[in-house]
Amino acid sequence: MTENFCYPLYAEPYRPQYHFTPPAGFMNDPAGLVYWNGWQLYYQYNPFNMTAGYPSWGHAFSSDLLHWQNLPIAIPTGPDGQIFTGSAIVDTENTSGFFSGTGLVAIFTLSKPQKEVQDIAYSMNGGVTFTKYERNPVLDLDYPNCRDPKVFWHAPTGRWVMAVALPQARQILFLASYDLKEWRHLSHFGPVGIEACEWECPNLLEVPVEGSNEKKWVLLVGINPGAPLGGSINIYFVGTFDGTSFQSEDATVRLMDFGKDYYAVQTFNSAPQDEAVAVGWASNWQYTQVVPTFPWRSAFSIPRILTLRKSASDTGTLLVQKPISLESLRDKTLFEGPALLGTDPLSISLQGNASFEFLTTLVVQADRDKTQSRLTIDILNAASEKVTIGYDWAMGRIFVHRGEALGFRHPSFLPYFEATCADTGSSLQLHVLVDHSMLEVFVNDGLHVCTAVFFLRDGALTEMSWRAEHGSVRAADLQVYTLKSTWK
Ligand code: FRU
């Protein structure tokens, strides 16, 4: 597809319809997610160009995490340095002294040619605009690289905690403050794990363990460059945080996603039910500045609720990600009920909708050697370009193939992703979100996730084709729904 000025905004080819994208320009990290009178979403934004540069804090607001209202730039990049990633907090007790009641404070990296320091700014109008603290920076360690402060309230010690990255050292520093202005060093975590990378965009939070009243601390870290599949990806560690230091349960580095397009993940501060709601940037630094979208580049993942699950097959505690409910967006029902899948394809027309979701539990039938079954779901356009999701019972692997979508070629735009699902027996649970150029695959109730963007050359998606080889598979309660645009 070629650039085309004829489309109305939010109706261009490739434009996701229920995911957040900026109106125009280039977006990267979520940078300041906070609930205050609604969901406030700040993000790294270059409104002038479709490539990275001069990042400001873009801003959008939502009351349901699905319908977003674009707002003016909240913190513009200025002559003193570039406004990089950070976080936002609700200062309910006015610990900062900026307010007469409650107010919003942003904490972010000011990136200058010789060093990166941490600044704060406060908002007197509900987060629409911010005033920089006149005695910035609040943290200057005199390092050329030190960035992406994530600040949150640590109730047991009654103070603010900051996690900030030292990218080349592959360390996360922890600091504490009573007023957001004076910061005291507490401890550091790392280096650990994959060596050929830098650490960025930390996020430390408590996450509930499924089926218990327990919570554990989770440290999310962005690694770039040098992710196992190239470029950027998020890793996580599960452990304890006593208000001073973070200890990981084990030294295993676990990936949040088995695709290539889930980075700089951040969770909302002050979520109403204290739930852990995460949003990631659905792209990769290796190709994000050349993907064929116009006049915007990059989308955010669907917001996801995080929980922890004790692994049945591994000694560790694993992160689980489930998309927020999209039921309110469901429009047409394209399929509902059981389906027996064999070599004859089951075809489901998308009836002109390239934004949809489907859910099912797939159960291998005992008609052949059930360990050999292989299921494939092709999602195609009229020119037979496609993305494919499949599961191979012989290998115990889920796979996603985007190589037959022909609208974009790049050496780092890998076509194929896979993950071993040691937790799958004869049945596999799938929940898949498709949105024009976005694919999010949630396997076994969110235990394995693949986020992948894809670009068709010759028209939007038109149908799905399901089939099983080497033995049949029953799709129990298959549900396929089109989803309404949140931008119309
Ligand atoms: C991660 C990152 C951050 C930085 C921001 C700049 O994607 O490199 O470390 O703050 O992007 O836009």
Short mmCIF file of C-alpha atoms and ligand atoms in Angstrom, two decimals:
data_model
loop_
_atom_site.label_atom_id
_atom_site.label_comp_id
_atom_site.label_asym_id
_atom_site.label_seq_id
_atom_site.Cartn_x
_atom_site.Cartn_y
_atom_site.Cartn_z
CA MET A 1 0.00 0.00 0.00
CA THR A 2 1.26 3.50 -0.70
CA GLU A 3 1.02 6.60 1.43
CA ASN A 4 -2.30 8.17 0.82
CA PHE A 5 -3.57 11.52 1.98
CA CYS A 6 -7.17 10.74 1.07
CA TYR A 7 -8.18 8.82 4.17
CA PRO A 8 -9.86 10.44 7.15
CA LEU A 9 -7.80 10.28 10.35
CA TYR A 10 -8.17 6.91 12.10
CA ALA A 11 -9.55 5.28 8.94
CA GLU A 12 -6.26 4.79 7.08
CA PRO A 13 -5.11 1.35 5.92
CA TYR A 14 -3.33 -0.50 8.78
CA ARG A 15 -4.85 1.78 11.43
CA PRO A 16 -5.92 -0.32 14.45
CA GLN A 17 -9.51 0.43 15.46
CA TYR A 18 -9.61 -0.56 19.13
CA HIS A 19 -5.98 -0.03 20.08
CA PHE A 20 -4.46 3.28 21.01
CA THR A 21 -2.49 5.04 18.28
CA PRO A 22 -1.48 8.71 18.16
CA PRO A 23 -3.35 10.85 15.61
CA ALA A 24 -0.19 11.47 13.56
CA GLY A 25 3.57 11.44 14.10
CA PHE A 26 5.75 8.93 15.93
CA MET A 27 5.03 7.28 19.27
CA ASN A 28 7.19 5.01 21.38
CA ASP A 29 7.04 4.19 25.10
CA PRO A 30 4.09 4.64 27.43
CA ALA A 31 5.58 7.24 29.78
CA GLY A 32 3.37 8.06 32.72
CA LEU A 33 0.35 5.82 33.16
CA VAL A 34 -1.81 6.90 36.06
CA TYR A 35 -5.44 6.71 37.12
CA TRP A 36 -6.72 10.08 38.22
CA ASN A 37 -10.38 10.91 37.52
CA GLY A 38 -9.98 8.35 34.75
CA TRP A 39 -7.13 6.66 32.90
CA GLN A 40 -4.40 9.13 31.97
CA LEU A 41 -2.03 7.91 29.29
CA TYR A 42 1.16 9.83 28.59
CA TYR A 43 3.56 8.63 25.95
CA GLN A 44 6.78 9.41 24.09
CA TYR A 45 5.69 11.41 21.11
CA ASN A 46 7.20 13.24 18.15
CA PRO A 47 4.21 15.09 16.68
CA PHE A 48 6.27 16.66 13.88
CA ASN A 49 7.69 13.64 12.20
CA MET A 50 7.08 9.93 11.68
CA THR A 51 10.45 8.98 13.14
CA ALA A 52 11.85 9.25 16.66
CA GLY A 53 13.18 12.62 17.77
CA TYR A 54 12.49 15.54 20.07
CA PRO A 55 10.23 13.40 22.25
CA SER A 56 7.54 15.20 24.18
CA TRP A 57 4.90 13.69 26.44
CA GLY A 58 1.78 13.11 24.35
CA HIS A 59 -1.44 12.67 26.30
CA ALA A 60 -4.75 10.85 26.04
CA PHE A 61 -7.58 10.20 28.47
CA SER A 62 -10.06 7.37 28.81
CA SER A 63 -12.80 6.36 31.21
CA ASP A 64 -12.79 2.70 30.08
CA LEU A 65 -9.26 2.00 28.74
CA LEU A 66 -10.76 1.49 25.26
CA HIS A 67 -12.10 4.85 24.04
CA TRP A 68 -9.34 7.46 24.11
CA GLN A 69 -9.61 11.21 23.81
CA ASN A 70 -6.47 12.79 22.41
CA LEU A 71 -5.33 15.81 24.43
CA PRO A 72 -2.70 18.49 23.82
CA ILE A 73 0.95 17.70 24.40
CA ALA A 74 1.41 17.70 28.16
CA ILE A 75 5.18 18.25 28.44
CA PRO A 76 6.91 19.56 25.31
CA THR A 77 10.58 19.04 24.59
CA GLY A 78 12.38 22.34 25.01
CA PRO A 79 15.83 23.87 24.65
CA ASP A 80 17.10 22.43 27.97
CA GLY A 81 16.88 18.80 26.80
CA GLN A 82 14.63 16.06 25.50
CA ILE A 83 11.75 14.80 27.63
CA PHE A 84 12.23 11.05 27.84
CA THR A 85 10.21 8.28 29.48
CA GLY A 86 9.09 8.48 33.10
CA SER A 87 6.04 8.05 35.27
CA ALA A 88 3.23 10.01 36.87
CA ILE A 89 1.86 9.83 40.40
CA VAL A 90 -1.12 11.19 42.31
CA ASP A 91 0.20 13.15 45.27
CA THR A 92 -2.84 12.72 47.52
CA GLU A 93 -1.15 14.04 50.67
CA ASN A 94 0.63 16.90 48.88
CA THR A 95 4.00 15.51 49.96
CA SER A 96 5.62 17.62 47.24
CA GLY A 97 4.14 20.88 48.55
CA PHE A 98 3.12 21.91 45.02
CA PHE A 99 -0.62 21.81 45.69
CA SER A 100 -3.17 22.93 48.19
CA GLY A 101 -4.91 19.53 47.90
CA THR A 102 -4.23 16.56 45.64
CA GLY A 103 -2.30 16.89 42.40
CA LEU A 104 -0.47 15.06 39.67
CA VAL A 105 3.34 14.99 39.46
CA ALA A 106 5.33 13.72 36.47
CA ILE A 107 8.85 12.37 36.99
CA PHE A 108 10.87 11.97 33.80
CA THR A 109 14.34 11.90 32.29
CA LEU A 110 15.75 15.07 30.83
CA SER A 111 18.19 13.87 28.20
CA LYS A 112 21.00 16.26 27.34
CA PRO A 113 23.96 15.60 25.06
CA GLN A 114 26.37 14.92 27.96
CA LYS A 115 24.09 13.32 30.57
CA GLU A 116 20.63 12.18 31.60
CA VAL A 117 19.07 13.59 34.78
CA GLN A 118 15.67 13.15 36.40
CA ASP A 119 13.26 16.10 36.55
CA ILE A 120 9.80 16.58 37.99
CA ALA A 121 6.84 18.73 36.90
CA TYR A 122 3.42 19.30 38.47
CA SER A 123 -0.01 19.88 37.02
CA MET A 124 -2.54 22.36 38.37
CA ASN A 125 -5.21 21.46 35.80
CA GLY A 126 -5.81 17.74 36.10
CA GLY A 127 -2.83 16.60 34.05
CA VAL A 128 -3.43 18.70 30.94
CA THR A 129 -0.33 20.87 31.29
CA PHE A 130 2.64 20.72 33.66
CA THR A 131 4.96 23.26 35.26
CA LYS A 132 8.57 22.19 35.71
CA TYR A 133 9.94 22.36 39.27
CA GLU A 134 12.27 25.36 39.37
CA ARG A 135 15.00 23.43 41.23
CA ASN A 136 15.28 20.55 38.77
CA PRO A 137 16.98 18.14 38.41
CA VAL A 138 15.89 16.14 41.42
CA LEU A 139 18.41 13.41 40.59
CA ASP A 140 21.74 13.97 38.88
CA LEU A 141 24.16 11.08 39.21
CA ASP A 142 26.42 12.57 36.57
CA TYR A 143 26.03 9.53 34.32
CA PRO A 144 25.72 9.89 30.56
CA ASN A 145 22.89 7.35 30.68
CA CYS A 146 20.49 7.03 33.58
CA ARG A 147 16.84 7.02 32.62
CA ASP A 148 13.17 6.13 32.74
CA PRO A 149 12.24 6.72 36.41
CA LYS A 150 9.23 4.73 37.58
CA VAL A 151 7.98 6.18 40.86
CA PHE A 152 5.29 4.69 43.09
CA TRP A 153 4.05 5.07 46.68
CA HIS A 154 5.39 2.38 49.02
CA ALA A 155 2.80 2.35 51.81
CA PRO A 156 4.67 0.18 54.39
CA THR A 157 7.59 2.64 54.54
CA GLY A 158 5.42 5.72 53.86
CA ARG A 159 7.59 7.08 51.08
CA TRP A 160 8.03 7.27 47.34
CA VAL A 161 10.25 4.71 45.65
CA MET A 162 11.95 5.27 42.29
CA ALA A 163 13.30 2.54 40.03
CA VAL A 164 15.61 4.02 37.39
CA ALA A 165 17.81 2.29 34.79
CA LEU A 166 21.57 2.45 34.29
CA PRO A 167 21.36 1.02 30.77
CA GLN A 168 24.98 0.02 30.07
CA ALA A 169 25.56 -1.38 33.57
CA ARG A 170 22.37 -3.45 33.17
CA GLN A 171 21.26 -2.28 36.58
CA ILE A 172 18.12 -0.87 38.11
CA LEU A 173 18.74 1.60 40.92
CA PHE A 174 16.22 2.04 43.72
CA LEU A 175 15.89 5.35 45.54
CA ALA A 176 13.46 6.75 48.13
CA SER A 177 11.98 10.15 48.80
CA TYR A 178 9.44 11.75 51.13
CA ASP A 179 8.74 14.76 48.93
CA LEU A 180 9.70 13.71 45.34
CA LYS A 181 12.46 16.32 45.44
CA GLU A 182 15.21 14.80 47.63
CA TRP A 183 16.14 11.25 46.67
CA ARG A 184 18.25 8.82 48.73
CA HIS A 185 19.96 5.79 47.21
CA LEU A 186 18.60 2.46 48.51
CA SER A 187 20.04 -0.40 46.47
CA HIS A 188 20.50 -1.76 43.00
CA PHE A 189 19.51 -4.91 41.10
CA GLY A 190 21.56 -6.47 38.29
CA PRO A 191 23.38 -7.12 36.12
CA VAL A 192 21.88 -10.54 35.55
CA GLY A 193 21.00 -12.61 32.50
CA ILE A 194 21.36 -11.75 28.83
CA GLU A 195 24.62 -9.83 28.37
CA ALA A 196 24.39 -8.26 24.94
CA CYS A 197 21.84 -5.62 25.79
CA GLU A 198 21.05 -2.48 27.69
CA TRP A 199 18.40 -2.12 30.39
CA GLU A 200 15.72 0.58 30.18
CA CYS A 201 12.18 1.34 31.29
CA PRO A 202 11.97 -0.42 34.68
CA ASN A 203 8.66 -0.98 36.44
CA LEU A 204 8.34 -2.43 39.94
CA LEU A 205 4.94 -3.43 41.29
CA GLU A 206 3.05 -5.95 43.41
CA VAL A 207 1.09 -8.57 41.49
CA PRO A 208 -1.48 -11.03 42.92
CA VAL A 209 -0.78 -14.76 42.80
CA GLU A 210 -3.75 -16.59 41.24
CA GLY A 211 -5.82 -18.70 43.63
CA SER A 212 -4.39 -17.12 46.78
CA ASN A 213 -4.40 -13.90 48.79
CA GLU A 214 -0.70 -13.58 48.23
CA LYS A 215 1.05 -10.89 46.22
CA LYS A 216 4.62 -10.89 44.98
CA TRP A 217 6.82 -8.13 43.62
CA VAL A 218 7.57 -8.12 39.93
CA LEU A 219 10.32 -6.11 38.25
CA LEU A 220 9.73 -5.48 34.55
CA VAL A 221 12.76 -4.38 32.52
CA GLY A 222 13.05 -3.40 28.86
CA ILE A 223 16.14 -4.75 27.12
CA ASN A 224 17.41 -3.10 23.95
CA PRO A 225 19.34 -3.73 21.82
CA GLY A 226 20.17 -7.40 22.02
CA ALA A 227 16.85 -9.10 22.75
CA PRO A 228 17.01 -12.84 21.92
CA LEU A 229 15.02 -12.26 18.71
CA GLY A 230 16.82 -8.96 18.06
CA GLY A 231 16.12 -5.37 19.06
CA SER A 232 13.85 -4.78 22.04
CA ILE A 233 11.72 -6.92 24.33
CA ASN A 234 10.57 -6.90 27.96
CA ILE A 235 11.89 -9.30 30.59
CA TYR A 236 10.65 -9.80 34.15
CA PHE A 237 11.80 -11.04 37.52
CA VAL A 238 9.51 -12.20 40.36
CA GLY A 239 10.63 -11.71 43.92
CA THR A 240 10.41 -9.61 47.08
CA PHE A 241 10.81 -5.92 47.80
CA ASP A 242 11.12 -4.85 51.42
CA GLY A 243 11.07 -1.14 50.71
CA THR A 244 14.84 -1.10 50.22
CA SER A 245 15.97 -3.84 47.89
CA PHE A 246 14.50 -6.18 45.32
CA GLN A 247 15.48 -9.87 45.48
CA SER A 248 14.58 -12.14 42.59
CA GLU A 249 13.29 -15.65 43.39
CA ASP A 250 15.72 -17.10 40.88
CA ALA A 251 18.25 -15.95 38.30
CA THR A 252 16.16 -17.02 35.31
CA VAL A 253 15.44 -14.29 32.79
CA ARG A 254 11.90 -14.71 31.50
CA LEU A 255 10.44 -12.92 28.49
CA MET A 256 7.01 -11.28 28.70
CA ASP A 257 6.23 -12.08 25.06
CA PHE A 258 7.36 -14.56 22.44
CA GLY A 259 6.84 -12.11 19.56
CA LYS A 260 8.96 -9.07 18.71
CA ASP A 261 6.55 -6.21 19.33
CA TYR A 262 6.04 -5.66 23.05
CA TYR A 263 8.32 -3.17 24.71
CA ALA A 264 8.70 -0.47 27.37
CA VAL A 265 5.82 -1.99 29.34
CA GLN A 266 4.45 0.17 32.11
CA THR A 267 1.63 -0.29 34.62
CA PHE A 268 -0.85 2.33 35.82
CA ASN A 269 -0.18 3.92 39.19
CA SER A 270 -3.21 4.25 41.50
CA ALA A 271 -5.50 1.88 39.56
CA PRO A 272 -8.93 1.92 41.28
CA GLN A 273 -8.97 -1.69 42.49
CA ASP A 274 -5.21 -1.75 42.85
CA GLU A 275 -5.16 -4.08 39.86
CA ALA A 276 -1.95 -4.35 37.81
CA VAL A 277 -2.92 -2.92 34.40
CA ALA A 278 -0.06 -3.02 31.88
CA VAL A 279 0.35 -1.34 28.50
CA GLY A 280 3.28 -2.00 26.15
CA TRP A 281 4.53 -0.34 23.01
CA ALA A 282 3.69 -2.75 20.16
CA SER A 283 6.85 -2.25 18.14
CA ASN A 284 10.58 -2.84 18.04
CA TRP A 285 13.43 -0.33 17.71
CA GLN A 286 14.88 -2.39 14.84
CA TYR A 287 12.18 -1.41 12.35
CA THR A 288 9.71 0.90 14.08
CA GLN A 289 10.83 3.96 12.11
CA VAL A 290 10.28 2.37 8.69
CA VAL A 291 7.02 0.41 9.02
CA PRO A 292 4.57 1.36 6.24
CA THR A 293 1.88 3.11 8.31
CA PHE A 294 0.90 6.71 7.53
CA PRO A 295 0.51 9.36 8.97
CA TRP A 296 1.33 7.76 12.31
CA ARG A 297 3.74 5.13 13.57
CA SER A 298 3.15 2.68 16.43
CA ALA A 299 0.28 1.39 18.52
CA PHE A 300 -0.01 0.35 22.15
CA SER A 301 -1.00 -3.16 23.20
CA ILE A 302 -4.47 -3.69 24.55
CA PRO A 303 -4.31 -2.98 28.30
CA ARG A 304 -3.61 -6.24 30.11
CA ILE A 305 -4.30 -7.38 33.66
CA LEU A 306 -1.26 -9.00 35.24
CA THR A 307 -1.35 -11.90 37.68
CA LEU A 308 1.15 -14.56 38.73
CA ARG A 309 0.76 -18.31 38.37
CA LYS A 310 2.81 -20.98 40.07
CA SER A 311 4.16 -23.06 37.23
CA ALA A 312 3.22 -26.72 37.11
CA SER A 313 6.27 -27.66 35.05
CA ASP A 314 8.91 -25.25 36.29
CA THR A 315 9.86 -24.23 39.81
CA GLY A 316 9.25 -20.58 39.07
CA THR A 317 6.35 -18.19 39.39
CA LEU A 318 5.23 -17.03 35.98
CA LEU A 319 3.64 -13.80 34.82
CA VAL A 320 0.18 -14.09 33.29
CA GLN A 321 -1.30 -11.37 31.04
CA LYS A 322 -4.97 -11.20 30.16
CA PRO A 323 -6.53 -8.57 27.91
CA ILE A 324 -9.16 -6.36 29.50
CA SER A 325 -12.67 -7.36 28.47
CA LEU A 326 -13.71 -6.28 24.98
CA GLU A 327 -17.33 -7.41 25.43
CA SER A 328 -18.62 -3.84 25.27
CA LEU A 329 -17.15 -3.53 21.73
CA ARG A 330 -18.61 -6.77 20.37
CA ASP A 331 -20.77 -6.24 17.34
CA LYS A 332 -21.47 -9.14 14.96
CA THR A 333 -21.18 -12.75 16.06
CA LEU A 334 -19.31 -14.51 13.26
CA PHE A 335 -19.31 -17.92 14.92
CA GLU A 336 -20.55 -19.33 18.20
CA GLY A 337 -20.53 -22.99 19.19
CA PRO A 338 -18.40 -26.11 18.89
CA ALA A 339 -16.54 -27.07 15.72
CA LEU A 340 -14.81 -30.29 14.78
CA LEU A 341 -11.66 -29.46 12.84
CA GLY A 342 -10.05 -31.83 10.38
CA THR A 343 -8.37 -31.60 7.00
CA ASP A 344 -11.42 -29.93 5.41
CA PRO A 345 -11.02 -26.27 6.30
CA LEU A 346 -13.64 -24.47 8.35
CA SER A 347 -13.97 -21.09 6.73
CA ILE A 348 -15.33 -18.09 8.64
CA SER A 349 -16.02 -14.89 6.71
CA LEU A 350 -15.05 -11.70 8.53
CA GLN A 351 -17.91 -9.89 6.75
CA GLY A 352 -15.78 -6.86 6.02
CA ASN A 353 -14.35 -6.49 9.54
CA ALA A 354 -10.60 -6.56 10.13
CA SER A 355 -11.05 -5.86 13.86
CA PHE A 356 -12.22 -8.91 15.77
CA GLU A 357 -11.48 -11.36 18.57
CA PHE A 358 -11.89 -15.07 18.99
CA LEU A 359 -11.76 -17.43 21.94
CA THR A 360 -11.84 -21.19 22.20
CA THR A 361 -10.50 -24.24 23.95
CA LEU A 362 -8.99 -26.72 21.52
CA VAL A 363 -9.20 -30.37 22.46
CA VAL A 364 -7.33 -33.10 20.60
CA GLN A 365 -9.58 -36.02 19.62
CA ALA A 366 -8.57 -39.61 20.20
CA ASP A 367 -9.25 -40.68 16.57
CA ARG A 368 -5.57 -40.96 15.61
CA ASP A 369 -2.31 -40.76 17.51
CA LYS A 370 -3.43 -37.70 19.38
CA THR A 371 0.06 -36.53 20.11
CA GLN A 372 0.57 -35.79 16.39
CA SER A 373 -2.25 -33.31 15.73
CA ARG A 374 -1.43 -29.94 14.28
CA LEU A 375 -3.87 -27.08 14.15
CA THR A 376 -3.56 -24.04 11.89
CA ILE A 377 -5.65 -20.90 11.79
CA ASP A 378 -5.01 -18.79 8.69
CA ILE A 379 -6.27 -15.22 8.77
CA LEU A 380 -6.31 -14.06 5.15
CA ASN A 381 -7.12 -11.28 2.75
CA ALA A 382 -8.68 -11.75 -0.70
CA ALA A 383 -5.19 -11.99 -2.26
CA SER A 384 -4.37 -14.96 0.06
CA GLU A 385 -1.82 -13.01 2.05
CA LYS A 386 -2.10 -14.24 5.60
CA VAL A 387 -0.95 -14.49 9.18
CA THR A 388 -1.14 -17.94 10.71
CA ILE A 389 -1.49 -19.11 14.29
CA GLY A 390 -0.89 -22.78 14.95
CA TYR A 391 -0.30 -25.38 17.58
CA ASP A 392 1.69 -28.52 17.14
CA TRP A 393 0.87 -31.20 19.71
CA ALA A 394 3.88 -33.33 18.73
CA MET A 395 6.25 -30.47 19.59
CA GLY A 396 4.07 -28.90 22.29
CA ARG A 397 4.52 -25.57 20.52
CA ILE A 398 2.41 -22.59 19.64
CA PHE A 399 3.53 -20.61 16.61
CA VAL A 400 2.70 -17.36 14.85
CA HIS A 401 3.71 -16.78 11.23
CA ARG A 402 3.49 -13.29 9.71
CA GLY A 403 5.83 -13.91 6.76
CA GLU A 404 3.01 -14.26 4.24
CA ALA A 405 1.77 -10.73 4.82
CA LEU A 406 3.65 -8.97 2.03
CA GLY A 407 3.31 -5.27 2.84
CA PHE A 408 6.64 -4.88 4.64
CA ARG A 409 10.08 -6.40 4.29
CA HIS A 410 13.01 -5.75 6.61
CA PRO A 411 15.87 -8.06 7.64
CA SER A 412 14.89 -7.76 11.31
CA PHE A 413 11.15 -8.12 10.74
CA LEU A 414 11.20 -11.82 11.61
CA PRO A 415 8.40 -13.87 10.08
CA TYR A 416 8.03 -16.62 12.67
CA PHE A 417 7.66 -16.87 16.44
CA GLU A 418 7.12 -19.88 18.63
CA ALA A 419 6.95 -20.91 22.26
CA THR A 420 6.88 -24.21 24.07
CA CYS A 421 3.74 -24.66 26.14
CA ALA A 422 4.84 -27.20 28.72
CA ASP A 423 1.56 -26.59 30.55
CA THR A 424 -0.63 -27.84 27.66
CA GLY A 425 -2.02 -31.36 27.79
CA SER A 426 -4.59 -32.45 25.26
CA SER A 427 -6.38 -29.10 25.41
CA LEU A 428 -5.18 -25.62 24.61
CA GLN A 429 -6.90 -22.37 25.43
CA LEU A 430 -6.64 -19.50 22.93
CA HIS A 431 -7.80 -15.88 22.98
CA VAL A 432 -6.73 -13.89 19.94
CA LEU A 433 -7.15 -10.19 19.16
CA VAL A 434 -6.80 -9.00 15.57
CA ASP A 435 -6.96 -5.33 14.65
CA HIS A 436 -5.99 -4.54 11.03
CA SER A 437 -2.20 -4.63 11.55
CA MET A 438 -2.04 -5.88 15.16
CA LEU A 439 -2.14 -9.44 16.42
CA GLU A 440 -2.15 -10.43 20.09
CA VAL A 441 -2.28 -14.12 20.93
CA PHE A 442 -3.00 -15.14 24.53
CA VAL A 443 -2.41 -18.82 25.17
CA ASN A 444 -3.57 -20.89 28.15
CA ASP A 445 -5.28 -18.04 29.91
CA GLY A 446 -2.49 -15.56 29.34
CA LEU A 447 0.53 -17.67 30.27
CA HIS A 448 2.16 -17.30 26.84
CA VAL A 449 1.61 -14.15 24.81
CA CYS A 450 2.68 -13.14 21.32
CA THR A 451 2.35 -9.55 20.15
CA ALA A 452 3.14 -9.10 16.46
CA VAL A 453 2.37 -6.35 13.99
CA PHE A 454 1.84 -7.35 10.34
CA PHE A 455 1.27 -5.47 7.10
CA LEU A 456 -0.74 -6.83 4.19
CA ARG A 457 0.04 -5.48 0.72
CA ASP A 458 -3.20 -6.09 -1.15
CA GLY A 459 -6.14 -5.26 1.06
CA ALA A 460 -7.52 -5.89 4.52
CA LEU A 461 -8.35 -9.26 6.10
CA THR A 462 -11.46 -11.00 4.81
CA GLU A 463 -11.67 -14.51 6.30
CA MET A 464 -10.30 -17.18 8.62
CA SER A 465 -9.61 -20.75 7.70
CA TRP A 466 -9.22 -23.39 10.43
CA ARG A 467 -7.99 -26.92 9.92
CA ALA A 468 -6.30 -29.81 11.73
CA GLU A 469 -3.89 -32.37 10.32
CA HIS A 470 -2.81 -35.79 11.65
CA GLY A 471 -5.94 -36.20 13.76
CA SER A 472 -8.92 -34.00 14.49
CA VAL A 473 -9.25 -31.25 17.05
CA ARG A 474 -12.48 -30.07 18.64
CA ALA A 475 -12.85 -26.33 19.12
CA ALA A 476 -15.10 -26.28 22.15
CA ASP A 477 -17.28 -23.23 22.31
CA LEU A 478 -15.57 -21.27 19.54
CA GLN A 479 -16.61 -17.63 19.70
CA VAL A 480 -15.71 -15.10 17.01
CA TYR A 481 -16.90 -11.49 17.35
CA THR A 482 -16.25 -8.39 15.30
CA LEU A 483 -15.27 -5.40 17.41
CA LYS A 484 -16.52 -1.86 16.96
CA SER A 485 -14.10 0.95 16.34
CA THR A 486 -13.36 3.06 19.40
CA TRP A 487 -12.29 5.95 17.18
CA LYS A 488 -15.57 6.66 15.36
C1 FRU B 1 12.99 3.11 25.28
C2 FRU B 1 13.67 4.46 25.28
C3 FRU B 1 13.80 4.97 26.70
C4 FRU B 1 13.88 6.44 26.50
C5 FRU B 1 12.91 6.66 25.37
C6 FRU B 1 13.25 7.81 24.47
O1 FRU B 1 12.26 2.82 24.16
O2 FRU B 1 14.92 4.37 24.66
O3 FRU B 1 14.90 4.43 27.39
O4 FRU B 1 13.50 7.15 27.64
O5 FRU B 1 12.90 5.46 24.62
O6 FRU B 1 12.17 8.09 23.62
#
